[in-house]
Tab-separated table of C-alpha atoms in Angstrom:
chain	number	residue	atom	x	y	z
A	24	MET	CA	-36.666	34.373	-19.409
A	25	PRO	CA	-34.869	34.575	-16.257
A	26	SER	CA	-34.840	37.933	-14.120
A	27	LEU	CA	-30.900	40.089	-13.888
A	28	LYS	CA	-31.132	39.729	-10.171
A	29	ALA	CA	-31.268	35.288	-11.069
A	30	LEU	CA	-28.637	35.171	-13.244
A	31	ARG	CA	-26.505	37.563	-11.329
A	32	ASN	CA	-27.354	34.727	-8.239
A	33	ARG	CA	-26.403	32.130	-10.767
A	34	ILE	CA	-23.030	33.580	-11.878
A	35	ALA	CA	-21.645	33.937	-7.946
A	36	SER	CA	-22.490	30.325	-7.755
A	37	VAL	CA	-20.316	28.773	-10.217
A	38	LYS	CA	-18.061	31.640	-9.137
A	39	ALA	CA	-17.560	29.603	-5.658
A	40	THR	CA	-17.924	26.513	-6.595
A	41	GLN	CA	-15.263	26.930	-9.157
A	42	LYS	CA	-12.963	28.402	-6.522
A	43	ILE	CA	-13.679	25.278	-4.378
A	44	THR	CA	-12.960	22.662	-7.057
A	45	LYS	CA	-9.538	24.773	-7.735
A	46	ALA	CA	-8.096	24.530	-4.272
A	47	MET	CA	-8.978	21.047	-4.155
A	48	GLN	CA	-6.773	20.438	-7.501
A	49	MET	CA	-4.056	22.001	-6.018
A	50	VAL	CA	-4.473	20.140	-2.666
A	51	ALA	CA	-4.858	16.737	-5.047
A	52	ALA	CA	-1.421	17.451	-7.134
A	53	ALA	CA	0.364	18.737	-4.242
A	54	LYS	CA	-0.626	15.286	-1.964
A	55	LEU	CA	-0.027	13.230	-5.256
A	56	ARG	CA	3.560	14.586	-5.601
A	57	ARG	CA	3.543	12.499	-1.949
A	58	ALA	CA	1.377	9.992	-2.568
A	59	GLN	CA	3.871	9.090	-5.147
A	60	GLY	CA	7.253	8.980	-3.944
A	61	ALA	CA	6.262	6.606	-1.835
A	62	ALA	CA	4.787	4.318	-3.923
A	63	GLU	CA	7.815	4.827	-5.951
A	64	ALA	CA	9.565	4.484	-2.651
A	65	ALA	CA	8.140	0.942	-1.904
A	66	ARG	CA	8.378	-0.853	-5.261
A	67	PRO	CA	12.240	-2.365	-4.637
A	68	TYR	CA	11.189	-4.054	-1.936
A	69	ALA	CA	8.252	-5.693	-2.510
A	70	GLU	CA	10.229	-6.263	-5.859
A	71	ARG	CA	12.509	-8.183	-4.245
A	72	MET	CA	10.414	-9.554	-1.694
A	73	GLY	CA	8.733	-11.060	-4.886
A	74	ARG	CA	11.954	-12.432	-6.485
A	75	VAL	CA	13.248	-14.536	-3.855
A	76	LEU	CA	10.141	-15.486	-2.668
A	77	GLY	CA	9.600	-16.618	-6.160
A	78	ASN	CA	12.867	-18.542	-6.129
A	79	ILE	CA	12.481	-20.484	-2.747
A	80	ALA	CA	8.607	-21.030	-3.810
A	81	LEU	CA	9.728	-22.522	-7.708
A	82	GLY	CA	11.885	-25.115	-5.192
A	83	MET	CA	9.051	-26.154	-3.030
A	84	LYS	CA	6.099	-26.544	-5.421
A	85	ASP	CA	5.979	-29.916	-5.816
A	86	SER	CA	6.755	-30.444	-2.278
A	87	PRO	CA	4.190	-32.075	0.046
A	88	GLU	CA	4.957	-30.464	2.537
A	89	ALA	CA	5.017	-26.737	1.460
A	90	PRO	CA	3.217	-24.312	3.110
A	91	LYS	CA	-0.646	-24.022	2.548
A	92	LEU	CA	-0.177	-20.118	1.878
A	93	LEU	CA	1.624	-21.163	-0.723
A	94	ILE	CA	0.183	-23.688	-2.483
A	95	GLY	CA	-3.241	-23.644	-1.457
A	96	THR	CA	-5.741	-25.487	0.234
A	97	GLY	CA	-6.181	-27.808	-2.587
A	98	LYS	CA	-10.094	-26.254	-2.996
A	99	ASN	CA	-11.257	-23.430	-4.687
A	100	GLN	CA	-14.813	-22.992	-3.476
A	101	VAL	CA	-14.861	-19.812	-1.523
A	102	HIS	CA	-12.939	-16.780	-2.509
A	103	LEU	CA	-12.294	-13.852	-0.493
A	104	LEU	CA	-12.291	-10.889	-2.360
A	105	VAL	CA	-10.326	-8.163	-0.980
A	106	VAL	CA	-11.436	-4.762	-2.215
A	107	CYS	CA	-8.934	-1.436	-1.437
A	108	THR	CA	-10.184	2.148	-2.075
A	109	ALA	CA	-10.693	5.319	-1.272
A	110	GLU	CA	-11.868	7.274	2.026
A	111	ARG	CA	-13.555	10.295	0.070
A	112	GLY	CA	-15.286	10.787	-3.063
A	113	LEU	CA	-15.157	13.627	-5.765
A	114	CYS	CA	-12.024	11.603	-7.228
A	115	GLY	CA	-13.729	10.795	-10.671
A	116	PRO	CA	-14.222	7.051	-12.010
A	117	PHE	CA	-11.837	6.228	-9.159
A	118	ASN	CA	-13.747	4.119	-6.581
A	119	SER	CA	-16.617	3.514	-8.953
A	120	ALA	CA	-13.868	1.203	-11.398
A	121	ILE	CA	-12.258	-0.816	-8.496
A	122	VAL	CA	-15.809	-1.435	-7.229
A	123	ARG	CA	-16.822	-2.703	-10.917
A	124	LEU	CA	-13.559	-4.893	-11.157
A	125	ALA	CA	-14.397	-6.260	-8.134
A	126	ARG	CA	-17.443	-7.122	-8.979
A	127	GLU	CA	-17.514	-8.169	-12.084
A	128	LYS	CA	-15.507	-11.205	-10.655
A	129	ALA	CA	-17.620	-11.644	-8.022
A	130	GLY	CA	-20.407	-12.462	-10.083
A	131	ALA	CA	-18.209	-14.207	-12.844
A	132	LEU	CA	-17.616	-16.342	-9.513
A	133	GLU	CA	-20.913	-16.769	-8.404
A	134	ALA	CA	-22.277	-17.933	-12.355
A	135	ASP	CA	-19.593	-20.383	-11.230
A	136	GLY	CA	-21.296	-21.800	-8.363
A	137	LYS	CA	-18.573	-20.019	-6.183
A	138	GLN	CA	-18.502	-18.225	-2.710
A	139	VAL	CA	-17.886	-14.889	-2.720
A	140	LYS	CA	-16.839	-12.950	0.248
A	141	PHE	CA	-15.651	-9.698	0.647
A	142	LEU	CA	-12.957	-8.052	2.611
A	143	CYS	CA	-13.309	-3.964	1.761
A	144	VAL	CA	-10.899	-1.226	3.087
A	145	GLY	CA	-11.326	2.023	2.868
A	146	ARG	CA	-15.261	3.538	3.105
A	147	LYS	CA	-16.164	4.092	-0.703
A	148	GLY	CA	-15.986	0.829	-1.807
A	149	PHE	CA	-18.028	-0.626	1.501
A	150	GLU	CA	-20.733	2.011	0.296
A	151	GLN	CA	-21.226	0.692	-3.200
A	152	LEU	CA	-20.443	-2.724	-2.206
A	153	ARG	CA	-23.127	-3.187	0.484
A	154	ARG	CA	-26.315	-2.321	-2.061
A	155	GLN	CA	-25.298	-5.780	-3.427
A	156	PHE	CA	-23.382	-7.799	-0.668
A	157	GLU	CA	-24.556	-6.529	2.117
A	158	LYS	CA	-24.479	-10.105	3.541
A	159	GLN	CA	-21.285	-10.940	1.980
A	160	ILE	CA	-19.183	-8.309	3.593
A	161	VAL	CA	-17.058	-10.355	6.219
A	162	GLU	CA	-15.192	-6.962	7.579
A	163	THR	CA	-14.822	-2.897	6.616
A	164	ILE	CA	-10.916	-1.834	7.525
A	165	ASP	CA	-11.703	2.007	7.515
A	166	LEU	CA	-8.234	4.436	7.479
A	167	ARG	CA	-9.788	7.850	7.778
A	168	ALA	CA	-8.260	8.101	10.734
A	169	ALA	CA	-4.451	6.917	9.433
A	170	ARG	CA	-2.965	10.598	8.493
A	171	VAL	CA	0.117	8.846	7.005
A	172	LEU	CA	-0.101	5.468	5.763
A	173	GLY	CA	2.363	3.043	7.155
A	174	TYR	CA	2.980	-0.243	7.405
A	175	GLU	CA	1.755	-0.772	10.454
A	176	HIS	CA	-1.760	-0.637	8.628
A	177	ALA	CA	-1.577	-3.011	5.998
A	178	GLU	CA	0.253	-5.618	8.629
A	179	GLY	CA	-3.094	-5.239	10.369
A	180	ILE	CA	-4.845	-5.612	7.533
A	181	GLY	CA	-2.896	-8.719	6.326
A	182	LYS	CA	-2.769	-10.277	9.418
A	183	LYS	CA	-6.798	-10.654	9.671
A	184	VAL	CA	-6.583	-11.855	5.952
A	185	ILE	CA	-4.644	-14.877	7.319
A	186	ALA	CA	-6.309	-15.101	10.115
A	187	LEU	CA	-8.983	-15.560	8.488
A	188	PHE	CA	-7.499	-18.045	6.235
A	189	ASN	CA	-6.462	-20.417	8.781
A	190	GLU	CA	-9.488	-20.549	9.511
A	191	SER	CA	-10.561	-22.058	6.946
A	192	ALA	CA	-13.096	-19.134	6.303
A	193	PHE	CA	-11.684	-19.077	2.378
A	194	ASP	CA	-9.188	-20.816	-0.308
A	195	VAL	CA	-8.758	-18.208	-2.986
A	196	ALA	CA	-7.991	-14.377	-1.545
A	197	THR	CA	-7.595	-11.064	-4.588
A	198	LEU	CA	-6.437	-8.130	-3.943
A	199	PHE	CA	-7.891	-5.429	-5.257
A	200	TYR	CA	-6.617	-1.635	-5.805
A	201	SER	CA	-5.702	0.875	-8.798
A	202	ARG	CA	-1.985	0.417	-9.782
A	203	PHE	CA	-1.120	4.325	-10.647
A	204	LYS	CA	0.036	4.311	-14.216
A	205	SER	CA	0.078	8.638	-14.629
A	206	VAL	CA	-2.059	11.084	-13.196
A	207	ILE	CA	-4.294	10.935	-16.083
A	208	ALA	CA	-4.417	6.905	-16.110
A	209	GLN	CA	-5.245	4.221	-13.447
A	210	VAL	CA	-5.312	0.954	-13.913
A	211	PRO	CA	-7.206	-1.108	-11.727
A	212	THR	CA	-6.226	-4.233	-10.905
A	213	ALA	CA	-7.040	-7.949	-9.469
A	214	GLN	CA	-4.138	-9.508	-7.911
A	215	GLN	CA	-4.258	-13.506	-6.678
A	216	MET	CA	-2.960	-13.086	-2.911
A	217	ILE	CA	-3.549	-16.729	-1.532
A	218	PRO	CA	-2.192	-19.086	-2.984
A	219	ALA	CA	0.456	-16.847	-3.486
A	220	SER	CA	0.918	-15.912	-7.095
A	221	PHE	CA	4.552	-14.389	-8.257
A	222	PRO	CA	6.107	-12.820	-11.592
A	223	VAL	CA	6.696	-16.012	-14.373
A	224	GLY	CA	9.844	-15.965	-15.968
A	225	GLU	CA	11.879	-13.694	-13.531
A	226	SER	CA	14.531	-15.789	-13.015
A	227	GLY	CA	18.438	-15.117	-13.945
A	228	LEU	CA	18.875	-15.751	-10.000
A	229	GLY	CA	17.378	-19.765	-10.741
A	230	GLN	CA	20.840	-20.354	-11.589
A	231	ALA	CA	22.561	-20.041	-8.023
A	232	ILE	CA	22.491	-23.110	-5.531
A	233	TYR	CA	21.862	-21.003	-1.934
A	234	GLU	CA	22.429	-22.017	1.410
A	235	TYR	CA	19.233	-21.892	3.627
A	236	GLU	CA	18.987	-20.817	7.226
A	237	PRO	CA	17.085	-22.355	8.808
A	238	ASP	CA	16.144	-24.690	5.968
A	239	GLU	CA	13.516	-23.683	2.790
A	240	GLU	CA	10.243	-24.469	4.595
A	241	GLU	CA	10.744	-22.176	7.902
A	242	ILE	CA	11.898	-19.769	5.755
A	243	LEU	CA	9.056	-19.853	3.652
A	244	ALA	CA	6.974	-19.633	6.615
A	245	ASP	CA	7.886	-16.537	7.551
A	246	LEU	CA	8.342	-15.121	4.489
A	247	LEU	CA	5.195	-15.454	2.932
A	248	PRO	CA	3.056	-13.848	5.600
A	249	ARG	CA	5.384	-10.560	5.001
A	250	ASN	CA	4.676	-10.997	1.764
A	251	ILE	CA	0.962	-10.746	1.811
A	252	SER	CA	1.654	-7.649	3.828
A	253	THR	CA	3.972	-6.403	1.643
A	254	GLN	CA	1.678	-6.965	-1.260
A	255	ILE	CA	-1.171	-5.230	0.979
A	256	PHE	CA	0.821	-2.506	1.499
A	257	ARG	CA	2.337	-1.740	-1.679
A	258	ALA	CA	-2.026	-1.784	-2.838
A	259	LEU	CA	-2.769	1.131	-0.645
A	260	LEU	CA	0.175	2.755	-1.464
A	261	GLU	CA	-0.208	2.631	-4.794
A	262	ASN	CA	-3.858	3.758	-4.600
A	263	ALA	CA	-3.814	6.426	-2.192
A	264	ALA	CA	-1.011	7.794	-5.501
A	265	SER	CA	-4.304	6.896	-8.252
A	266	GLU	CA	-6.533	8.775	-5.796
A	267	GLN	CA	-4.796	11.665	-6.160
A	268	GLY	CA	-4.478	11.526	-9.690
A	269	ALA	CA	-8.058	10.470	-9.831
A	270	ARG	CA	-9.115	13.726	-7.855
A	271	MET	CA	-6.331	15.929	-9.504
A	272	SER	CA	-8.141	15.590	-13.300
A	273	ALA	CA	-11.854	15.229	-12.148
A	274	MET	CA	-11.130	18.976	-10.271
A	275	ASP	CA	-9.380	20.257	-13.089
A	276	SER	CA	-12.149	19.256	-16.017
A	277	ALA	CA	-14.872	20.386	-12.853
A	278	THR	CA	-12.677	24.119	-12.864
A	279	ARG	CA	-12.741	23.790	-16.949
A	280	ASN	CA	-16.106	22.813	-16.379
A	281	ALA	CA	-17.279	26.024	-14.494
A	282	GLY	CA	-15.557	28.835	-16.668
A	283	GLU	CA	-17.530	27.605	-19.849
A	284	MET	CA	-21.113	27.977	-17.404
A	285	ILE	CA	-19.641	31.363	-16.183
A	286	LYS	CA	-18.349	32.493	-19.485
A	287	LYS	CA	-21.991	31.436	-21.243
A	288	GLN	CA	-24.083	32.895	-18.209
A	289	THR	CA	-22.287	36.077	-18.618
A	290	LEU	CA	-23.129	36.660	-22.225
A	291	LYS	CA	-27.136	35.927	-21.291
A	292	TYR	CA	-26.901	38.145	-18.974
A	293	ASN	CA	-25.520	40.731	-20.076
A	294	ARG	CA	-28.230	39.866	-23.630
A	295	THR	CA	-30.975	39.837	-21.045
A	296	ARG	CA	-29.501	43.272	-19.468
A	297	GLN	CA	-29.413	44.936	-23.726
A	298	ALA	CA	-32.575	43.805	-24.003
A	299	MET	CA	-34.133	45.165	-21.161
A	300	ILE	CA	-32.777	48.629	-21.828
A	301	THR	CA	-33.144	48.764	-25.398
A	302	LYS	CA	-37.002	47.701	-24.438
A	303	GLU	CA	-37.259	50.813	-21.814
A	304	LEU	CA	-35.678	53.294	-24.471
A	305	ILE	CA	-38.543	51.982	-26.777
A	306	GLU	CA	-40.901	52.482	-24.806
A	307	ILE	CA	-40.019	56.119	-23.836
A	308	ILE	CA	-39.546	56.926	-27.744
A	309	SER	CA	-42.917	56.153	-28.312
A	310	GLY	CA	-44.676	57.454	-25.585
A	311	ALA	CA	-43.045	60.725	-26.571
A	312	GLU	CA	-43.929	60.723	-30.203
A	313	ALA	CA	-47.821	59.721	-29.171
A	314	LEU	CA	-47.983	63.375	-27.314
B	13	MET	CA	40.263	-4.501	0.314
B	14	ALA	CA	37.474	-6.386	-2.376
B	15	THR	CA	34.673	-4.694	-1.415
B	16	PHE	CA	30.875	-5.874	-2.704
B	17	PRO	CA	27.020	-4.009	-3.447
B	18	PHE	CA	25.200	-3.871	-0.769
B	19	GLU	CA	20.987	-3.187	-0.389
B	20	LEU	CA	19.601	-2.303	2.444
B	21	VAL	CA	15.819	-2.090	1.836
B	22	SER	CA	12.582	-1.104	4.278
B	23	PRO	CA	9.018	-1.434	2.795
B	24	THR	CA	9.280	2.549	2.745
B	25	ARG	CA	12.378	3.525	1.080
B	26	LEU	CA	15.617	2.318	0.265
B	27	VAL	CA	17.338	2.364	3.058
B	28	HIS	CA	21.254	2.156	2.392
B	29	SER	CA	22.716	1.631	-0.699
B	30	GLY	CA	26.464	1.439	-1.809
B	31	GLU	CA	29.649	-0.638	-1.539
B	32	ALA	CA	30.168	-2.298	1.509
B	33	GLU	CA	33.702	-4.203	2.744
B	34	GLU	CA	32.311	-6.233	5.571
B	35	VAL	CA	28.338	-6.250	6.565
B	36	ILE	CA	27.211	-8.583	10.192
B	37	VAL	CA	24.164	-9.216	9.901
B	38	PRO	CA	22.123	-10.922	12.949
B	39	GLY	CA	20.653	-14.171	10.892
B	40	ALA	CA	18.005	-16.164	12.710
B	41	GLU	CA	20.557	-19.133	13.992
B	42	GLY	CA	23.361	-16.725	14.605
B	43	GLU	CA	25.303	-12.896	13.190
B	44	PHE	CA	27.217	-13.759	10.369
B	45	GLY	CA	29.579	-11.767	8.573
B	46	VAL	CA	29.214	-11.219	4.841
B	47	PHE	CA	32.317	-10.536	2.653
B	48	ALA	CA	32.767	-9.943	-1.508
B	49	ASN	CA	32.289	-13.527	-2.869
B	50	HIS	CA	30.035	-14.888	-0.280
B	51	ALA	CA	28.550	-17.852	-1.332
B	52	PRO	CA	24.630	-17.709	-2.139
B	53	LEU	CA	23.039	-17.253	0.698
B	54	ILE	CA	19.523	-17.207	2.071
B	55	SER	CA	18.510	-16.049	5.722
B	56	THR	CA	15.786	-14.799	8.106
B	57	LEU	CA	16.858	-11.855	10.151
B	58	ARG	CA	16.110	-11.598	14.080
B	59	PRO	CA	15.406	-8.486	16.073
B	60	GLY	CA	19.227	-7.397	16.300
B	61	ILE	CA	22.644	-4.906	15.013
B	62	LEU	CA	22.875	-4.808	11.710
B	63	THR	CA	26.606	-3.326	10.857
B	64	ILE	CA	28.352	-1.992	7.839
B	65	LYS	CA	31.230	-1.670	7.286
B	66	ALA	CA	33.006	0.546	3.734
B	67	ALA	CA	35.605	2.687	3.361
B	68	GLY	CA	33.933	5.277	4.876
B	69	GLY	CA	33.624	3.905	7.861
B	70	GLU	CA	31.108	1.537	9.930
B	71	LYS	CA	27.451	2.591	10.244
B	72	ARG	CA	25.141	0.310	12.950
B	73	LEU	CA	21.541	0.174	12.708
B	74	TYR	CA	19.134	-1.474	14.543
B	75	VAL	CA	16.926	-4.071	12.174
B	76	ARG	CA	13.941	-6.301	12.980
B	77	ASP	CA	11.793	-8.614	11.201
B	78	GLY	CA	13.164	-9.563	7.136
B	79	PHE	CA	15.520	-11.673	5.371
B	80	ALA	CA	19.451	-11.289	4.032
B	81	GLU	CA	20.182	-12.482	0.632
B	82	VAL	CA	23.443	-13.133	-0.529
B	83	ASN	CA	23.685	-14.367	-4.267
B	84	PRO	CA	26.704	-13.211	-6.362
B	85	ASN	CA	25.414	-9.363	-7.360
B	86	GLY	CA	25.955	-8.873	-3.845
B	87	LEU	CA	24.417	-8.671	-0.521
B	88	ILE	CA	20.519	-7.239	0.094
B	89	VAL	CA	18.724	-7.441	3.625
B	90	LEU	CA	15.027	-6.737	3.512
B	91	ALA	CA	14.039	-5.603	7.256
B	92	GLU	CA	10.520	-4.201	8.309
B	93	VAL	CA	12.652	-1.616	10.564
B	94	ALA	CA	15.807	-1.004	9.536
B	95	VAL	CA	16.244	2.851	11.884
B	96	PRO	CA	20.119	3.473	12.582
B	97	VAL	CA	20.868	3.030	15.848
B	98	GLU	CA	21.765	6.855	16.683
B	99	GLU	CA	17.967	7.454	16.313
B	100	ILE	CA	16.593	4.646	18.004
B	101	ASP	CA	16.039	5.821	21.647
B	102	ALA	CA	15.160	3.327	24.878
B	103	ALA	CA	11.584	4.127	25.029
B	104	ALA	CA	10.704	3.067	22.075
B	105	MET	CA	12.972	-0.116	22.478
B	106	ALA	CA	11.290	-0.661	25.720
B	107	ARG	CA	7.395	-0.873	23.974
B	108	GLU	CA	9.057	-3.639	21.208
B	109	VAL	CA	9.583	-5.542	24.107
B	110	GLU	CA	6.923	-4.931	25.885
B	111	ALA	CA	4.683	-5.771	22.513
B	112	ALA	CA	6.818	-9.130	22.357
B	113	GLU	CA	6.217	-9.637	25.989
B	114	ALA	CA	2.432	-9.157	25.115
B	115	ALA	CA	2.205	-11.562	22.524
B	116	LEU	CA	3.391	-13.816	24.306
B	117	ALA	CA	1.157	-13.528	27.022
B	118	GLU	CA	-1.724	-14.378	24.041
B	119	ALA	CA	0.296	-16.986	22.404
B	120	LYS	CA	-1.073	-19.944	23.155
B	121	GLU	CA	0.522	-23.439	24.326
B	122	GLY	CA	2.223	-25.295	22.005
B	123	PRO	CA	4.487	-23.984	18.789
B	124	GLU	CA	3.038	-20.528	18.816
B	125	ARG	CA	4.286	-20.491	22.505
B	126	ASP	CA	8.009	-21.366	21.848
B	127	LYS	CA	8.111	-19.090	19.114
B	128	ALA	CA	6.744	-16.435	20.735
B	129	HIS	CA	8.980	-17.168	23.861
B	130	GLU	CA	12.158	-17.192	21.371
B	131	ARG	CA	11.129	-13.851	20.251
B	132	LEU	CA	11.013	-12.009	23.858
B	133	ASP	CA	14.500	-13.419	23.880
B	134	GLN	CA	15.468	-11.905	21.239
B	135	MET	CA	14.172	-8.681	21.308
B	136	LYS	CA	15.621	-8.587	25.181
B	137	SER	CA	18.978	-9.353	23.482
B	138	ALA	CA	18.481	-6.769	21.102
B	139	ALA	CA	17.438	-4.237	23.275
B	140	ALA	CA	20.839	-5.358	25.817
B	141	ALA	CA	23.003	-4.479	22.409
B	142	LEU	CA	21.498	-1.173	21.873
B	143	GLY	CA	21.695	0.014	25.478
B	144	ALA	CA	25.569	-0.848	25.389
B	145	ALA	CA	26.312	0.866	22.482
B	146	GLY	CA	24.202	3.758	23.714
B	147	ALA	CA	26.205	3.809	26.675
B	148	ALA	CA	29.445	3.725	24.531
B	149	ARG	CA	28.863	6.444	23.060
B	150	HIS	CA	27.931	8.790	25.309
């Protein structure tokens, strides 16, 4: 049986932990509200961009002059997986869910005899992927210094991806991130960036005959790189909201667990204390009776 | 005067949304005005000043990098940067011009260099226009 002092110490330490997890939960809740707002504010831009590009791309798809970013290199040999994760842990299965999805995809591609390269955004994803794919990681982008996610961060990553593409370092690029569905549900998602993919069936405006200024090719050449940055930006924002949501629910259950543990330990402590008093009384009484 | 729905969207937020009588857009091949019932058009933007004329008065914004889409449902402008002219300061503008200059210095010969050159010119004229707008205000 543990001594009273050991039990007391254990209760105190669990209480301290509970305070920390509770504080983290509240901080995550506050940050979540902001991140969610930012993710929602970014949606109209990404959606309109996708729609307009989809419209133009539909007409260009079969033309031989279509830009490579749209139709791809014609090969399907080297895949680049852009894995966006968080910079910090303690957010439940958030990081490992994204990494698992990327790893499964990589495994499937390698089984097919394809070559896989990684570009990690966020330290946590890099740390997890390093164990298995150390040599295949082309670059790691650390956003720890960024206090507020700005479009310029996404633009920087987008430029790197395009530079790699222009060097023919890969044929197909896929973006991995976690879509924010609700506070308790974050869905790890894979999205193909190059060749560009557009949601199908979103016509509606397809009938209108547009005038293009400058011509379609130049517009596409201008917009496709922007679209990549936009997609990355959106992924980063969705990720930020998902991370805070995941952290909030993880810390919530940690706080609840700590509460349960305190209850159990307190009960044990009181029992032990009582047992010792009873034991001492019995000793005194039996001593007195022996006289 | 007939109005039409107009939206100005930047990656971070919906900057402006509402009915407008006329919008003057700095298109890649020259400024163009959009009234109600304009023919469908898609144009890229160059750095410059976008003017919104609505019943409530006139609003001017500095926009850069993006495109405008006119469709039967109105006008949508997507711009990576969209800031009201009143909020932009000369120093920030000077930095943007410098960035364009640096890009030109780095650019290789050929179409890339031409593009960088064109961009610097556009940047400079946008800065000049902003300077004029600032002077008129004071």
